Amino acid sequence: MPTTRVSSEAIGDVAGDAQVAPGGDAPPAGGFPEEALDRYRAELFAHCYRMTGSVHDAEDLVQETYLRAWRSFHTYEARSSLRTWLHRIATNVCLTALASRQRRPLPSGLGAEPADPRGELTTDGEVPWLEPVPDARVGAGPGAGDPAGVVAARESVRLAFVAALQHLPPRQRAVLLLRDVLAWRAAEVADLLGTSVAAVNSALQRARGQIEQLAATPEETREPESAELRALLDRYVSAFERYDVGGMVELFTADAVWEMPPFTGWYRGGEAITTLIAGNCPAQAAGDMRMVPTSANGQPAFGLYMRGADGVHRAFQLQVLDLAATADGVRVGHVVAFFDPGLFDRFGLPEALAD
């Protein structure tokens, strides 16, 4: 949905020099508070991203949110906080957009059984695939705020959670996010959606049930902060850079999942994953691949670079990892390898590496 991009300077030129009231969210009468653009942009972007599964769509929808807020600011009566008012607008903007858009799945969400790792790879460019998001864009990066807030932000944008959200009808998706992520009261959600509290509670129960079936719970995931977790990631990088396919097997859980949009197949288990890599990866020897760490969706991620015939390592795929605790220690439980070199710029990664 193309929209006009609005900067704080542009709104300031039209709306005047309004200031947010000291000590609170409610602005004085007379103009749209320019500070709100920066104060709430990250969390509004995160909300729109969870709703749509698309970084590009979320950017456009945040712009549309501010346009609508600016145009209707004269109706704002401070009965709720400015933050709540903006989230109301953003939710309505997302629901309007989603009425005419397809959901954004991962390959494992297409309904097929795990693919044969020796079979032919098939792509589908017509599917609007789920997109990864840099931690810094959603308030989940280092220095983004208090530690508890950062952990909460990471959990609310984990790739498995956002992928599971895409299976919910848009209004049910909104109910779950408003109640469980933003901690709105049922009455507030009912007022926004023009329905009853009973209907909101029923939708929330159904949404929670489906999410539990599709996405890992926080207790099933681990953050890469301990020495053990860092050591696992070091071994993972080393196995790829040395092209040690055999050594990769023990790094995955028994039921690990590997998927790589826009390829439609997905693969389960370390043996299947390494068979897939051995049969399809362009690398032939140690040094053909190099990995640069980053973070996406509150999870460890790596930009993988492949050496070409000219000896230059160029952007090849962006891997987002989910780690799991097992009886044998921490292992890699899920990898989504996005075959879209255009993502590297979004994550601040170069197109090629200097040797």
Coordinates of C-alpha atoms in Angstrom, one line a residue:
M1 CA 0.0 0.0 0.0
P2 CA 2.0 3.1 -1.2
T3 CA 1.8 6.0 1.2
T4 CA 3.3 9.4 1.5
R5 CA 6.2 9.5 3.9
V6 CA 5.9 12.1 6.6
S7 CA 8.9 13.4 8.6
S8 CA 8.8 15.2 11.9
E9 CA 10.0 18.3 10.1
A10 CA 7.1 18.1 7.6
I11 CA 4.5 17.8 10.4
G12 CA 6.2 20.5 12.4
D13 CA 5.9 22.9 9.4
V14 CA 2.2 22.3 9.2
A15 CA 1.2 21.7 12.8
G16 CA 3.3 24.3 14.5
D17 CA 5.7 24.0 17.5
A18 CA 3.5 21.8 19.7
Q19 CA 5.2 20.2 22.7
V20 CA 4.2 17.1 24.7
A21 CA 2.9 18.1 28.1
P22 CA 5.6 17.6 30.8
G23 CA 5.3 14.4 32.7
G24 CA 2.7 12.7 30.5
D25 CA 1.6 11.6 27.1
A26 CA -1.3 13.9 26.6
P27 CA -0.2 16.9 24.4
P28 CA -1.6 20.4 24.7
A29 CA -4.3 21.6 22.3
G30 CA -3.0 23.3 19.2
G31 CA -0.8 20.8 17.3
F32 CA 0.5 17.4 16.8
P33 CA 3.4 16.6 19.2
E34 CA 6.5 16.1 17.0
E35 CA 8.2 14.2 19.7
A36 CA 5.7 11.4 19.4
L37 CA 7.1 10.5 16.0
D38 CA 10.4 9.3 17.5
R39 CA 9.1 8.3 20.9
Y40 CA 6.6 5.7 19.6
R41 CA 7.9 4.9 16.2
A42 CA 9.8 1.7 17.1
E43 CA 7.0 0.1 19.1
L44 CA 4.4 1.1 16.5
F45 CA 6.7 -0.4 13.8
A46 CA 7.0 -3.6 15.9
H47 CA 3.2 -3.8 16.2
C48 CA 2.7 -3.4 12.5
Y49 CA 5.4 -5.9 11.8
R50 CA 3.7 -8.5 14.0
M51 CA 0.4 -7.9 12.3
T52 CA 1.8 -8.2 8.8
G53 CA 5.0 -10.2 8.9
S54 CA 6.6 -7.7 6.5
V55 CA 9.2 -5.0 7.2
H56 CA 8.3 -3.1 4.1
D57 CA 4.6 -3.2 4.9
A58 CA 5.2 -2.2 8.5
E59 CA 7.2 0.9 7.4
D60 CA 4.3 2.0 5.1
L61 CA 1.7 1.3 7.8
V62 CA 3.5 3.4 10.4
Q63 CA 3.6 6.3 8.0
E64 CA -0.1 5.9 7.3
T65 CA -0.7 5.8 11.1
Y66 CA 1.0 9.1 11.6
L67 CA -0.8 10.7 8.6
R68 CA -4.1 9.6 10.1
A69 CA -3.1 10.8 13.6
W70 CA -2.1 14.2 12.3
R71 CA -5.3 14.6 10.3
S72 CA -7.5 13.6 13.2
F73 CA -5.5 15.1 16.0
H74 CA -8.2 17.7 16.6
T75 CA -10.4 14.9 17.8
Y76 CA -8.0 13.6 20.4
E77 CA -9.4 14.3 23.9
A78 CA -6.7 12.7 26.1
R79 CA -9.2 10.2 27.5
S80 CA -6.4 7.6 26.8
S81 CA -2.7 8.1 26.6
L82 CA -1.2 9.3 23.3
R83 CA 0.5 5.9 23.0
T84 CA -2.8 4.0 23.3
W85 CA -4.4 6.4 20.8
L86 CA -1.7 5.8 18.3
H87 CA -1.9 2.0 18.7
R88 CA -5.6 2.2 18.1
I89 CA -5.0 4.0 14.8
A90 CA -2.1 1.6 13.9
T91 CA -4.3 -1.5 14.5
N92 CA -7.1 -0.1 12.3
V93 CA -4.6 0.7 9.6
C94 CA -3.3 -2.8 9.7
L95 CA -6.7 -4.4 9.7
T96 CA -7.7 -2.3 6.6
A97 CA -4.5 -3.3 4.8
L98 CA -4.8 -7.0 5.7
A99 CA -8.3 -7.2 4.3
S100 CA -6.8 -7.3 0.8
R101 CA -3.5 -9.1 1.4
Q102 CA -2.3 -12.7 1.7
R103 CA -0.8 -14.1 4.9
R104 CA 3.0 -14.3 4.9
P105 CA 4.1 -17.9 5.7
L106 CA 7.4 -19.8 6.0
P107 CA 7.8 -23.0 3.9
S108 CA 6.8 -25.1 7.0
G109 CA 3.5 -23.2 7.2
L110 CA 2.4 -24.2 3.7
G111 CA 0.9 -27.5 4.9
A112 CA 3.2 -30.0 3.3
E113 CA 5.2 -32.7 5.0
P114 CA 9.0 -32.4 5.3
A115 CA 10.6 -32.7 1.9
D116 CA 13.1 -35.2 0.7
P117 CA 16.6 -33.7 1.1
R118 CA 17.7 -35.5 -2.1
G119 CA 14.8 -34.2 -4.1
E120 CA 14.7 -31.3 -6.5
L121 CA 14.5 -27.8 -5.0
T122 CA 11.4 -25.8 -6.0
T123 CA 10.9 -22.0 -5.6
D124 CA 7.7 -20.1 -5.5
G125 CA 8.1 -16.4 -6.2
E126 CA 4.3 -15.8 -5.9
V127 CA 4.2 -16.4 -2.2
P128 CA 4.6 -13.3 -0.1
W129 CA 7.1 -14.9 2.4
L130 CA 7.5 -13.8 6.0
E131 CA 10.4 -11.4 6.4
P132 CA 13.0 -11.1 9.2
V133 CA 13.5 -7.9 11.0
P134 CA 16.7 -6.4 12.6
D135 CA 16.5 -6.3 16.4
A136 CA 17.3 -2.5 16.4
R137 CA 14.1 -1.8 14.5
V138 CA 11.8 -3.3 17.1
G139 CA 13.5 -2.2 20.3
A140 CA 15.2 -5.6 20.8
G141 CA 18.8 -4.6 20.2
P142 CA 21.6 -3.9 22.7
G143 CA 21.0 -0.6 24.6
A144 CA 17.4 -0.4 23.5
G145 CA 16.1 0.0 27.1
D146 CA 15.8 -1.8 30.4
P147 CA 16.8 -5.5 30.2
A148 CA 13.3 -6.7 31.0
G149 CA 11.9 -4.6 28.3
V150 CA 14.4 -5.9 25.8
V151 CA 13.7 -9.5 26.7
A152 CA 9.9 -8.9 26.2
A153 CA 10.5 -7.2 22.9
R154 CA 12.6 -10.1 21.7
E155 CA 10.0 -12.7 22.7
S156 CA 7.2 -10.8 21.0
V157 CA 9.0 -10.8 17.6
R158 CA 10.6 -14.2 17.5
L159 CA 10.3 -15.7 14.0
A160 CA 8.3 -18.7 15.1
F161 CA 5.8 -16.5 17.0
V162 CA 5.3 -14.0 14.1
A163 CA 5.0 -17.0 11.7
A164 CA 2.3 -18.5 13.9
L165 CA 0.5 -15.1 14.0
Q166 CA 0.1 -15.2 10.3
H167 CA -2.2 -18.3 10.6
L168 CA -4.7 -16.3 12.6
P169 CA -7.5 -14.2 11.0
P170 CA -6.5 -10.5 11.2
R171 CA -9.0 -9.5 13.9
Q172 CA -8.0 -12.5 16.0
R173 CA -4.4 -11.6 15.5
A174 CA -5.1 -8.1 16.7
V175 CA -6.9 -9.4 19.8
L176 CA -4.0 -11.6 20.8
L177 CA -1.4 -8.8 20.3
L178 CA -3.4 -6.1 22.0
R179 CA -4.2 -8.3 25.0
D180 CA -1.0 -10.4 25.4
V181 CA 1.7 -8.2 24.1
L182 CA 0.4 -4.7 24.7
A183 CA -1.5 -5.7 27.9
W184 CA -4.8 -3.9 26.9
R185 CA -7.9 -4.6 28.9
A186 CA -10.6 -6.7 27.2
A187 CA -12.9 -3.7 27.3
E188 CA -10.4 -1.5 25.5
V189 CA -10.0 -4.1 22.7
A190 CA -13.8 -4.6 22.5
D191 CA -14.2 -0.8 22.1
L192 CA -11.5 -0.6 19.4
L193 CA -13.0 -3.5 17.4
G194 CA -16.6 -2.6 17.9
T195 CA -17.5 -5.9 19.6
S196 CA -18.3 -7.3 23.1
V197 CA -15.9 -8.2 25.9
A198 CA -17.3 -11.8 25.6
A199 CA -16.4 -11.9 21.9
V200 CA -12.9 -10.6 22.7
N201 CA -12.3 -13.2 25.4
S202 CA -13.5 -15.9 23.1
A203 CA -11.3 -14.8 20.2
L204 CA -8.3 -14.6 22.6
Q205 CA -8.9 -18.1 23.8
R206 CA -9.0 -19.5 20.3
A207 CA -5.9 -17.5 19.3
R208 CA -3.9 -18.6 22.2
G209 CA -4.8 -22.2 21.5
Q210 CA -3.6 -22.0 17.9
I211 CA -0.4 -20.1 18.8
E212 CA 0.5 -22.8 21.4
Q213 CA 0.2 -25.5 18.6
L214 CA 2.3 -23.5 16.1
A215 CA 5.0 -21.6 18.0
A216 CA 7.5 -22.4 20.7
T217 CA 6.8 -21.0 24.1
P218 CA 9.5 -18.8 25.8
E219 CA 10.4 -21.7 28.1
E220 CA 11.4 -23.7 25.0
T221 CA 13.8 -21.2 23.8
R222 CA 17.1 -19.9 25.1
E223 CA 19.0 -16.7 24.6
P224 CA 22.6 -16.8 23.4
E225 CA 24.1 -15.2 26.6
S226 CA 25.8 -18.0 28.4
A227 CA 29.3 -19.3 27.6
E228 CA 27.7 -22.6 26.5
L229 CA 25.4 -20.8 24.0
R230 CA 28.2 -18.7 22.7
A231 CA 30.4 -21.8 22.3
L232 CA 27.6 -23.5 20.3
L233 CA 27.4 -20.5 17.9
D234 CA 31.2 -20.5 17.5
R235 CA 31.1 -24.2 16.6
Y236 CA 28.2 -23.6 14.2
V237 CA 30.1 -20.9 12.4
S238 CA 33.3 -23.0 12.3
A239 CA 31.5 -25.9 10.8
F240 CA 30.2 -23.8 7.9
E241 CA 33.4 -21.9 7.3
R242 CA 35.4 -25.2 7.3
Y243 CA 32.7 -26.8 5.2
D244 CA 32.5 -29.7 7.8
V245 CA 29.2 -31.1 6.8
G246 CA 29.7 -34.2 9.0
G247 CA 30.4 -32.0 12.0
M248 CA 27.2 -30.0 11.5
V249 CA 25.0 -33.0 12.4
E250 CA 25.7 -33.0 16.1
L251 CA 24.9 -29.3 16.3
F252 CA 21.2 -29.8 15.6
T253 CA 18.4 -31.2 17.8
A254 CA 16.9 -34.5 16.7
D255 CA 13.9 -32.8 15.3
A256 CA 15.5 -29.6 14.1
V257 CA 13.8 -27.8 11.2
W258 CA 15.6 -26.1 8.2
E259 CA 13.7 -24.0 5.7
M260 CA 14.9 -21.5 3.1
P261 CA 12.3 -19.2 1.4
P262 CA 11.7 -18.8 -1.5
F263 CA 12.3 -22.6 -1.7
T264 CA 9.0 -24.3 -0.7
G265 CA 10.5 -27.4 0.9
W266 CA 11.4 -27.7 4.6
Y267 CA 13.5 -30.4 6.2
R268 CA 13.5 -32.1 9.6
G269 CA 16.4 -33.6 11.5
G270 CA 20.2 -33.2 11.4
E271 CA 20.8 -36.0 9.0
A272 CA 18.2 -34.6 6.5
I273 CA 19.6 -31.1 6.9
T274 CA 23.2 -32.0 6.3
T275 CA 22.2 -34.2 3.4
L276 CA 20.5 -31.2 1.9
I277 CA 23.5 -29.0 2.4
A278 CA 25.9 -31.6 1.0
G279 CA 23.9 -32.1 -2.1
N280 CA 23.0 -28.5 -2.9
C281 CA 25.5 -26.1 -1.4
P282 CA 27.8 -24.4 -3.9
A283 CA 30.7 -24.6 -1.5
Q284 CA 33.3 -27.3 -2.2
A285 CA 36.0 -26.7 0.4
A286 CA 37.0 -24.9 3.6
G287 CA 37.1 -21.2 3.1
D288 CA 34.4 -21.1 0.5
M289 CA 31.9 -19.7 3.0
R290 CA 32.2 -17.0 5.6
M291 CA 29.7 -15.9 8.2
V292 CA 29.2 -12.5 9.8
P293 CA 27.1 -12.3 13.0
T294 CA 24.0 -10.1 13.3
S295 CA 20.6 -10.5 15.1
A296 CA 17.1 -10.8 13.8
N297 CA 13.7 -11.2 15.5
G298 CA 15.5 -11.4 18.9
Q299 CA 17.5 -14.4 17.8
P300 CA 21.1 -15.0 16.7
A301 CA 21.6 -14.6 12.9
F302 CA 24.4 -14.7 10.4
G303 CA 25.0 -13.3 7.0
L304 CA 26.5 -16.2 4.9
Y305 CA 28.9 -15.2 2.1
M306 CA 29.8 -17.6 -0.7
R307 CA 33.1 -17.4 -2.6
G308 CA 32.7 -16.9 -6.3
A309 CA 35.0 -17.9 -9.2
D310 CA 36.8 -14.6 -8.8
G311 CA 37.6 -15.4 -5.1
V312 CA 35.3 -12.7 -3.7
H313 CA 32.8 -13.7 -1.0
R314 CA 29.4 -12.2 -1.8
A315 CA 26.1 -12.2 0.0
F316 CA 24.4 -15.5 -0.3
Q317 CA 21.8 -16.1 2.5
L318 CA 20.7 -14.7 5.8
Q319 CA 20.3 -17.4 8.5
V320 CA 18.1 -16.9 11.6
L321 CA 18.7 -19.5 14.3
D322 CA 16.5 -20.7 17.2
L323 CA 18.3 -22.5 19.9
A324 CA 16.9 -25.2 22.2
A325 CA 18.0 -26.9 25.4
T326 CA 18.4 -30.7 25.2
A327 CA 19.7 -33.4 27.5
D328 CA 23.0 -33.1 25.6
G329 CA 23.2 -29.4 26.0
V330 CA 22.1 -26.5 23.8
R331 CA 21.5 -27.3 20.1
V332 CA 20.2 -25.5 17.0
G333 CA 16.5 -26.3 16.8
H334 CA 15.4 -24.2 13.8
V335 CA 17.1 -22.4 11.0
V336 CA 15.4 -20.1 8.5
A337 CA 17.9 -19.3 5.7
F338 CA 16.5 -16.4 3.6
F339 CA 17.8 -16.5 0.1
D340 CA 17.5 -12.8 -0.5
P341 CA 20.8 -10.9 -0.8
G342 CA 18.7 -7.7 -0.6
L343 CA 18.3 -8.3 3.1
F344 CA 21.9 -7.8 3.8
D345 CA 21.7 -4.0 3.5
R346 CA 18.7 -4.0 5.8
F347 CA 20.9 -5.6 8.5
G348 CA 23.8 -3.3 7.9
L349 CA 25.8 -6.1 6.2
P350 CA 28.1 -5.5 3.2
E351 CA 27.3 -7.0 -0.2
A352 CA 30.8 -8.5 -0.4
L353 CA 33.6 -9.1 2.0
A354 CA 37.1 -7.8 1.6
D355 CA 39.6 -10.6 2.0

